[in-house]
Amino acid sequence: MTTKSIPLTDDLHAYLVGHGSPPDEIMRDLAEETRAALPDEATMQVAPEQAAFLTFLTRLLGARQAVEVGTFTGLSALAIARGLPDGGQLTCFDISEEYTGIARRYWARAGVTDRIELRIGPAGDTLRELPHERHLDFAFIDADKTGYPIYWAELVPRMRPGGVIAVDNVLRGGRVLAPQNVSDRAIAAFNDEVLADVRVDAVMLPIADGLTLARVH
């Protein structure tokens, strides 16, 4: 027994991925194209075990209405869409036609295009176009870090009771302990905001760069 999460070597990480639900050919191809076409931005893509977890969590919640803020080249959206039932809907918010152009091709290849609506524009504005009632089952936030409080403020009131918000990059490579830049400071402040929010129960998990799961009351 251990009292904390163990560090992952490359070999242990490969073992972990291989003993969960490993990425299929479509996900592998998408990850490889992202690394080849966008080498400087490829780290914005979710880790393979995180993608598997998003599919698992979406299915576990029985989610039918989901939102993603920050789509990049579409791996996380593909994972969430695969967890939705027939008739389920994922609304994705992003600002880049270039990045999401790659995403659209892989969504089509995976046969999930009918489950995904992509809205291009600043999410702080486009999220306000969503219905105001509490209708969302699941939301995933993985966009510009300074915008997290804005996205949180728009999403929490729209989550159904028992709905879950997942927030990525909440550890910032460990720099939340000693923030080094604007994004680090923004996440450290945001984490404190979530902790103090009486509308949710939250847990922070050491998946990839840290993932907060918040269940809305």
C-alpha atoms as a printed R data frame, in Angstrom:
    type eleno elety resid chain resno       x      y       z
1   ATOM     1    CA   MET     A     1   0.000  0.000   0.000
2   ATOM     2    CA   THR     A     2   1.134  3.552  -0.707
3   ATOM     3    CA   THR     A     3  -0.124  6.829   0.678
4   ATOM     4    CA   LYS     A     4   0.307  8.736  -2.588
5   ATOM     5    CA   SER     A     5   0.315  8.244  -6.344
6   ATOM     6    CA   ILE     A     6   3.471  6.644  -7.658
7   ATOM     7    CA   PRO     A     7   5.609  8.328 -10.319
8   ATOM     8    CA   LEU     A     8   5.354  6.873 -13.815
9   ATOM     9    CA   THR     A     9   8.411  5.890 -15.806
10  ATOM    10    CA   ASP     A    10   7.997  5.574 -19.571
11  ATOM    11    CA   ASP     A    11   7.810  1.773 -19.270
12  ATOM    12    CA   LEU     A    12   5.275  1.914 -16.452
13  ATOM    13    CA   HIS     A    13   3.191  4.467 -18.362
14  ATOM    14    CA   ALA     A    14   3.165  2.147 -21.399
15  ATOM    15    CA   TYR     A    15   2.082 -0.724 -19.127
16  ATOM    16    CA   LEU     A    16  -0.704  1.438 -17.649
17  ATOM    17    CA   VAL     A    17  -2.014  2.423 -21.085
18  ATOM    18    CA   GLY     A    18  -1.770 -1.149 -22.348
19  ATOM    19    CA   HIS     A    19  -3.762 -2.527 -19.440
20  ATOM    20    CA   GLY     A    20  -6.643 -0.110 -19.770
21  ATOM    21    CA   SER     A    21  -8.497  0.545 -22.987
22  ATOM    22    CA   PRO     A    22  -5.617  1.341 -25.357
23  ATOM    23    CA   PRO     A    23  -6.099  3.816 -28.208
24  ATOM    24    CA   ASP     A    24  -7.332  2.295 -31.435
25  ATOM    25    CA   GLU     A    25  -5.902  2.944 -34.895
26  ATOM    26    CA   ILE     A    26  -7.917  6.130 -35.420
27  ATOM    27    CA   MET     A    27  -6.773  7.653 -32.147
28  ATOM    28    CA   ARG     A    28  -3.175  6.610 -32.785
29  ATOM    29    CA   ASP     A    29  -3.242  8.144 -36.259
30  ATOM    30    CA   LEU     A    30  -4.734 11.374 -34.904
31  ATOM    31    CA   ALA     A    31  -2.080 11.622 -32.198
32  ATOM    32    CA   GLU     A    32   0.687 10.929 -34.720
33  ATOM    33    CA   GLU     A    33  -0.602 13.505 -37.222
34  ATOM    34    CA   THR     A    34  -0.889 16.092 -34.465
35  ATOM    35    CA   ARG     A    35   2.698 15.506 -33.390
36  ATOM    36    CA   ALA     A    36   3.926 15.667 -36.991
37  ATOM    37    CA   ALA     A    37   1.901 18.680 -38.126
38  ATOM    38    CA   LEU     A    38   1.987 20.683 -34.893
39  ATOM    39    CA   PRO     A    39   5.120 19.654 -32.992
40  ATOM    40    CA   ASP     A    40   5.200 22.794 -30.864
41  ATOM    41    CA   GLU     A    41   1.553 22.481 -29.836
42  ATOM    42    CA   ALA     A    42   1.180 18.692 -29.627
43  ATOM    43    CA   THR     A    43   1.426 18.688 -25.831
44  ATOM    44    CA   MET     A    44  -2.037 20.292 -25.782
45  ATOM    45    CA   GLN     A    45  -3.428 16.903 -26.795
46  ATOM    46    CA   VAL     A    46  -4.767 14.712 -23.986
47  ATOM    47    CA   ALA     A    47  -2.785 11.658 -22.918
48  ATOM    48    CA   PRO     A    48  -3.982  8.242 -24.140
49  ATOM    49    CA   GLU     A    49  -5.039  7.095 -20.664
50  ATOM    50    CA   GLN     A    50  -6.903 10.377 -20.261
51  ATOM    51    CA   ALA     A    51  -8.782  9.800 -23.503
52  ATOM    52    CA   ALA     A    52  -9.780  6.324 -22.318
53  ATOM    53    CA   PHE     A    53 -10.894  7.804 -19.002
54  ATOM    54    CA   LEU     A    54 -13.064 10.422 -20.744
55  ATOM    55    CA   THR     A    55 -14.891  7.711 -22.695
56  ATOM    56    CA   PHE     A    56 -15.298  5.614 -19.545
57  ATOM    57    CA   LEU     A    57 -16.554  8.568 -17.491
58  ATOM    58    CA   THR     A    58 -19.017  9.688 -20.154
59  ATOM    59    CA   ARG     A    59 -20.488  6.190 -20.283
60  ATOM    60    CA   LEU     A    60 -20.493  5.860 -16.498
61  ATOM    61    CA   LEU     A    61 -22.496  9.082 -16.149
62  ATOM    62    CA   GLY     A    62 -24.916  8.037 -18.861
63  ATOM    63    CA   ALA     A    63 -24.260 11.457 -20.355
64  ATOM    64    CA   ARG     A    64 -26.447 12.581 -23.240
65  ATOM    65    CA   GLN     A    65 -25.623 16.305 -23.285
66  ATOM    66    CA   ALA     A    66 -21.942 17.197 -23.073
67  ATOM    67    CA   VAL     A    67 -19.765 20.248 -23.644
68  ATOM    68    CA   GLU     A    68 -16.063 20.619 -24.366
69  ATOM    69    CA   VAL     A    69 -14.201 23.913 -24.069
70  ATOM    70    CA   GLY     A    70 -10.932 23.670 -25.990
71  ATOM    71    CA   THR     A    71 -10.971 21.048 -28.732
72  ATOM    72    CA   PHE     A    72  -7.563 21.408 -30.440
73  ATOM    73    CA   THR     A    73  -7.242 18.546 -32.972
74  ATOM    74    CA   GLY     A    74 -10.137 16.607 -31.542
75  ATOM    75    CA   LEU     A    75  -8.794 13.640 -29.575
76  ATOM    76    CA   SER     A    76 -10.664 14.435 -26.354
77  ATOM    77    CA   ALA     A    77 -13.848 15.217 -28.277
78  ATOM    78    CA   LEU     A    78 -13.569 11.891 -30.089
79  ATOM    79    CA   ALA     A    79 -13.177 10.131 -26.735
80  ATOM    80    CA   ILE     A    80 -16.217 11.865 -25.240
81  ATOM    81    CA   ALA     A    81 -18.364 11.347 -28.340
82  ATOM    82    CA   ARG     A    82 -17.613  7.621 -28.284
83  ATOM    83    CA   GLY     A    83 -19.002  7.503 -24.760
84  ATOM    84    CA   LEU     A    84 -22.318  9.073 -25.710
85  ATOM    85    CA   PRO     A    85 -25.376  6.937 -26.522
86  ATOM    86    CA   ASP     A    86 -27.304  7.181 -29.782
87  ATOM    87    CA   GLY     A    87 -28.881 10.624 -29.870
88  ATOM    88    CA   GLY     A    88 -26.283 12.076 -27.506
89  ATOM    89    CA   GLN     A    89 -24.764 15.443 -28.328
90  ATOM    90    CA   LEU     A    90 -21.347 16.989 -27.674
91  ATOM    91    CA   THR     A    91 -20.981 20.725 -28.262
92  ATOM    92    CA   CYS     A    92 -17.349 21.758 -28.785
93  ATOM    93    CA   PHE     A    93 -16.057 25.288 -28.374
94  ATOM    94    CA   ASP     A    94 -12.770 26.358 -29.941
95  ATOM    95    CA   ILE     A    95 -11.255 29.369 -31.701
96  ATOM    96    CA   SER     A    96  -9.115 27.626 -34.339
97  ATOM    97    CA   GLU     A    97 -10.360 26.535 -37.748
98  ATOM    98    CA   GLU     A    98  -6.881 25.121 -38.452
99  ATOM    99    CA   TYR     A    99  -6.706 22.776 -35.473
100 ATOM   100    CA   THR     A   100 -10.334 21.704 -35.627
101 ATOM   101    CA   GLY     A   101  -9.997 21.043 -39.359
102 ATOM   102    CA   ILE     A   102  -7.836 18.078 -38.393
103 ATOM   103    CA   ALA     A   103 -10.420 17.100 -35.779
104 ATOM   104    CA   ARG     A   104 -13.280 17.050 -38.284
105 ATOM   105    CA   ARG     A   105 -11.489 14.544 -40.521
106 ATOM   106    CA   TYR     A   106 -10.951 12.096 -37.680
107 ATOM   107    CA   TRP     A   107 -14.465 12.524 -36.298
108 ATOM   108    CA   ALA     A   108 -15.756 11.597 -39.748
109 ATOM   109    CA   ARG     A   109 -13.437  8.609 -39.945
110 ATOM   110    CA   ALA     A   110 -14.653  7.439 -36.517
111 ATOM   111    CA   GLY     A   111 -18.297  7.894 -37.469
112 ATOM   112    CA   VAL     A   112 -19.141 10.337 -34.672
113 ATOM   113    CA   THR     A   113 -19.741 13.511 -36.694
114 ATOM   114    CA   ASP     A   114 -23.475 13.312 -36.051
115 ATOM   115    CA   ARG     A   115 -22.822 13.534 -32.308
116 ATOM   116    CA   ILE     A   116 -20.594 16.616 -32.395
117 ATOM   117    CA   GLU     A   117 -21.458 20.263 -32.977
118 ATOM   118    CA   LEU     A   118 -18.431 22.545 -33.312
119 ATOM   119    CA   ARG     A   119 -18.788 26.245 -32.527
120 ATOM   120    CA   ILE     A   120 -15.908 28.522 -33.481
121 ATOM   121    CA   GLY     A   121 -15.381 31.688 -31.473
122 ATOM   122    CA   PRO     A   122 -14.266 32.873 -28.030
123 ATOM   123    CA   ALA     A   123 -15.847 30.428 -25.581
124 ATOM   124    CA   GLY     A   124 -16.483 33.166 -23.064
125 ATOM   125    CA   ASP     A   125 -19.021 34.500 -25.561
126 ATOM   126    CA   THR     A   126 -20.270 31.348 -27.276
127 ATOM   127    CA   LEU     A   127 -20.943 29.467 -24.039
128 ATOM   128    CA   ARG     A   128 -23.543 32.107 -23.221
129 ATOM   129    CA   GLU     A   129 -25.545 30.911 -26.230
130 ATOM   130    CA   LEU     A   130 -26.279 27.606 -24.489
131 ATOM   131    CA   PRO     A   131 -29.709 27.195 -22.855
132 ATOM   132    CA   HIS     A   132 -29.734 28.534 -19.315
133 ATOM   133    CA   GLU     A   133 -31.548 25.587 -17.744
134 ATOM   134    CA   ARG     A   134 -29.662 22.820 -15.953
135 ATOM   135    CA   HIS     A   135 -29.356 20.388 -18.842
136 ATOM   136    CA   LEU     A   136 -25.695 19.360 -19.168
137 ATOM   137    CA   ASP     A   137 -24.545 15.954 -17.949
138 ATOM   138    CA   PHE     A   138 -20.819 16.364 -18.550
139 ATOM   139    CA   ALA     A   139 -18.371 19.141 -19.401
140 ATOM   140    CA   PHE     A   140 -14.640 19.099 -20.126
141 ATOM   141    CA   ILE     A   141 -12.543 22.255 -19.799
142 ATOM   142    CA   ASP     A   142  -9.146 22.249 -21.521
143 ATOM   143    CA   ALA     A   143  -8.594 25.662 -23.092
144 ATOM   144    CA   ASP     A   144  -6.644 28.843 -22.292
145 ATOM   145    CA   LYS     A   145  -5.882 28.731 -18.598
146 ATOM   146    CA   THR     A   146  -6.727 32.337 -17.821
147 ATOM   147    CA   GLY     A   147 -10.228 31.693 -19.142
148 ATOM   148    CA   TYR     A   148 -11.026 28.846 -16.744
149 ATOM   149    CA   PRO     A   149 -12.964 31.006 -14.226
150 ATOM   150    CA   ILE     A   150 -15.131 32.358 -17.062
151 ATOM   151    CA   TYR     A   151 -15.917 28.890 -18.418
152 ATOM   152    CA   TRP     A   152 -16.585 27.592 -14.913
153 ATOM   153    CA   ALA     A   153 -18.989 30.448 -14.221
154 ATOM   154    CA   GLU     A   154 -20.948 29.712 -17.398
155 ATOM   155    CA   LEU     A   155 -21.009 25.925 -17.018
156 ATOM   156    CA   VAL     A   156 -21.789 25.260 -13.357
157 ATOM   157    CA   PRO     A   157 -25.300 26.791 -13.488
158 ATOM   158    CA   ARG     A   158 -26.056 24.762 -16.631
159 ATOM   159    CA   MET     A   159 -25.093 21.367 -15.164
160 ATOM   160    CA   ARG     A   160 -27.871 19.048 -14.065
161 ATOM   161    CA   PRO     A   161 -27.786 17.930 -10.427
162 ATOM   162    CA   GLY     A   162 -25.172 15.190 -10.345
163 ATOM   163    CA   GLY     A   163 -23.542 16.404 -13.536
164 ATOM   164    CA   VAL     A   164 -19.746 16.391 -13.664
165 ATOM   165    CA   ILE     A   165 -17.222 18.959 -14.885
166 ATOM   166    CA   ALA     A   166 -13.711 17.691 -15.672
167 ATOM   167    CA   VAL     A   167 -10.936 20.291 -15.746
168 ATOM   168    CA   ASP     A   168  -7.541 19.553 -17.291
169 ATOM   169    CA   ASN     A   169  -4.021 20.804 -16.466
170 ATOM   170    CA   VAL     A   170  -4.774 21.664 -12.868
171 ATOM   171    CA   LEU     A   171  -1.238 20.780 -11.728
172 ATOM   172    CA   ARG     A   172   0.682 22.679 -14.425
173 ATOM   173    CA   GLY     A   173   3.563 20.234 -14.287
174 ATOM   174    CA   GLY     A   174   3.792 20.830 -10.542
175 ATOM   175    CA   ARG     A   175   4.160 24.589 -10.932
176 ATOM   176    CA   VAL     A   176   0.954 25.314  -9.006
177 ATOM   177    CA   LEU     A   177   3.226 25.088  -5.946
178 ATOM   178    CA   ALA     A   178   5.460 27.878  -7.281
179 ATOM   179    CA   PRO     A   179   3.770 29.573 -10.264
180 ATOM   180    CA   GLN     A   180   6.186 30.821 -12.899
181 ATOM   181    CA   ASN     A   181   3.917 32.574 -15.398
182 ATOM   182    CA   VAL     A   182   0.451 34.010 -15.922
183 ATOM   183    CA   SER     A   183  -1.121 30.654 -16.761
184 ATOM   184    CA   ASP     A   184   0.389 28.986 -13.692
185 ATOM   185    CA   ARG     A   185  -0.942 31.732 -11.437
186 ATOM   186    CA   ALA     A   186  -4.349 31.569 -13.110
187 ATOM   187    CA   ILE     A   187  -4.644 27.826 -12.478
188 ATOM   188    CA   ALA     A   188  -3.462 28.102  -8.878
189 ATOM   189    CA   ALA     A   189  -6.138 30.741  -8.249
190 ATOM   190    CA   PHE     A   190  -8.756 28.718 -10.121
191 ATOM   191    CA   ASN     A   191  -8.016 25.602  -8.059
192 ATOM   192    CA   ASP     A   192  -8.652 27.627  -4.912
193 ATOM   193    CA   GLU     A   193 -11.895 28.903  -6.425
194 ATOM   194    CA   VAL     A   194 -13.127 25.367  -7.099
195 ATOM   195    CA   LEU     A   195 -12.187 24.267  -3.591
196 ATOM   196    CA   ALA     A   196 -14.265 27.101  -2.129
197 ATOM   197    CA   ASP     A   197 -17.283 26.611  -4.419
198 ATOM   198    CA   VAL     A   198 -20.119 25.243  -2.259
199 ATOM   199    CA   ARG     A   199 -22.067 24.226  -5.374
200 ATOM   200    CA   VAL     A   200 -19.755 21.294  -6.086
201 ATOM   201    CA   ASP     A   201 -17.888 18.373  -4.568
202 ATOM   202    CA   ALA     A   202 -14.467 18.122  -6.177
203 ATOM   203    CA   VAL     A   203 -11.541 15.735  -6.332
204 ATOM   204    CA   MET     A   204  -8.190 16.340  -8.021
205 ATOM   205    CA   LEU     A   205  -6.641 13.304  -9.698
206 ATOM   206    CA   PRO     A   206  -3.002 12.869 -10.828
207 ATOM   207    CA   ILE     A   207  -3.961 11.862 -14.367
208 ATOM   208    CA   ALA     A   208  -1.622 13.345 -17.001
209 ATOM   209    CA   ASP     A   209  -1.134 16.998 -15.905
210 ATOM   210    CA   GLY     A   210  -3.799 16.808 -13.216
211 ATOM   211    CA   LEU     A   211  -7.545 16.443 -13.675
212 ATOM   212    CA   THR     A   212 -10.193 17.892 -11.381
213 ATOM   213    CA   LEU     A   213 -13.596 16.217 -11.309
214 ATOM   214    CA   ALA     A   214 -16.373 18.353  -9.854
215 ATOM   215    CA   ARG     A   215 -19.841 16.952  -9.186
216 ATOM   216    CA   VAL     A   216 -22.478 19.674  -9.181
217 ATOM   217    CA   HIS     A   217 -25.117 19.562  -6.436
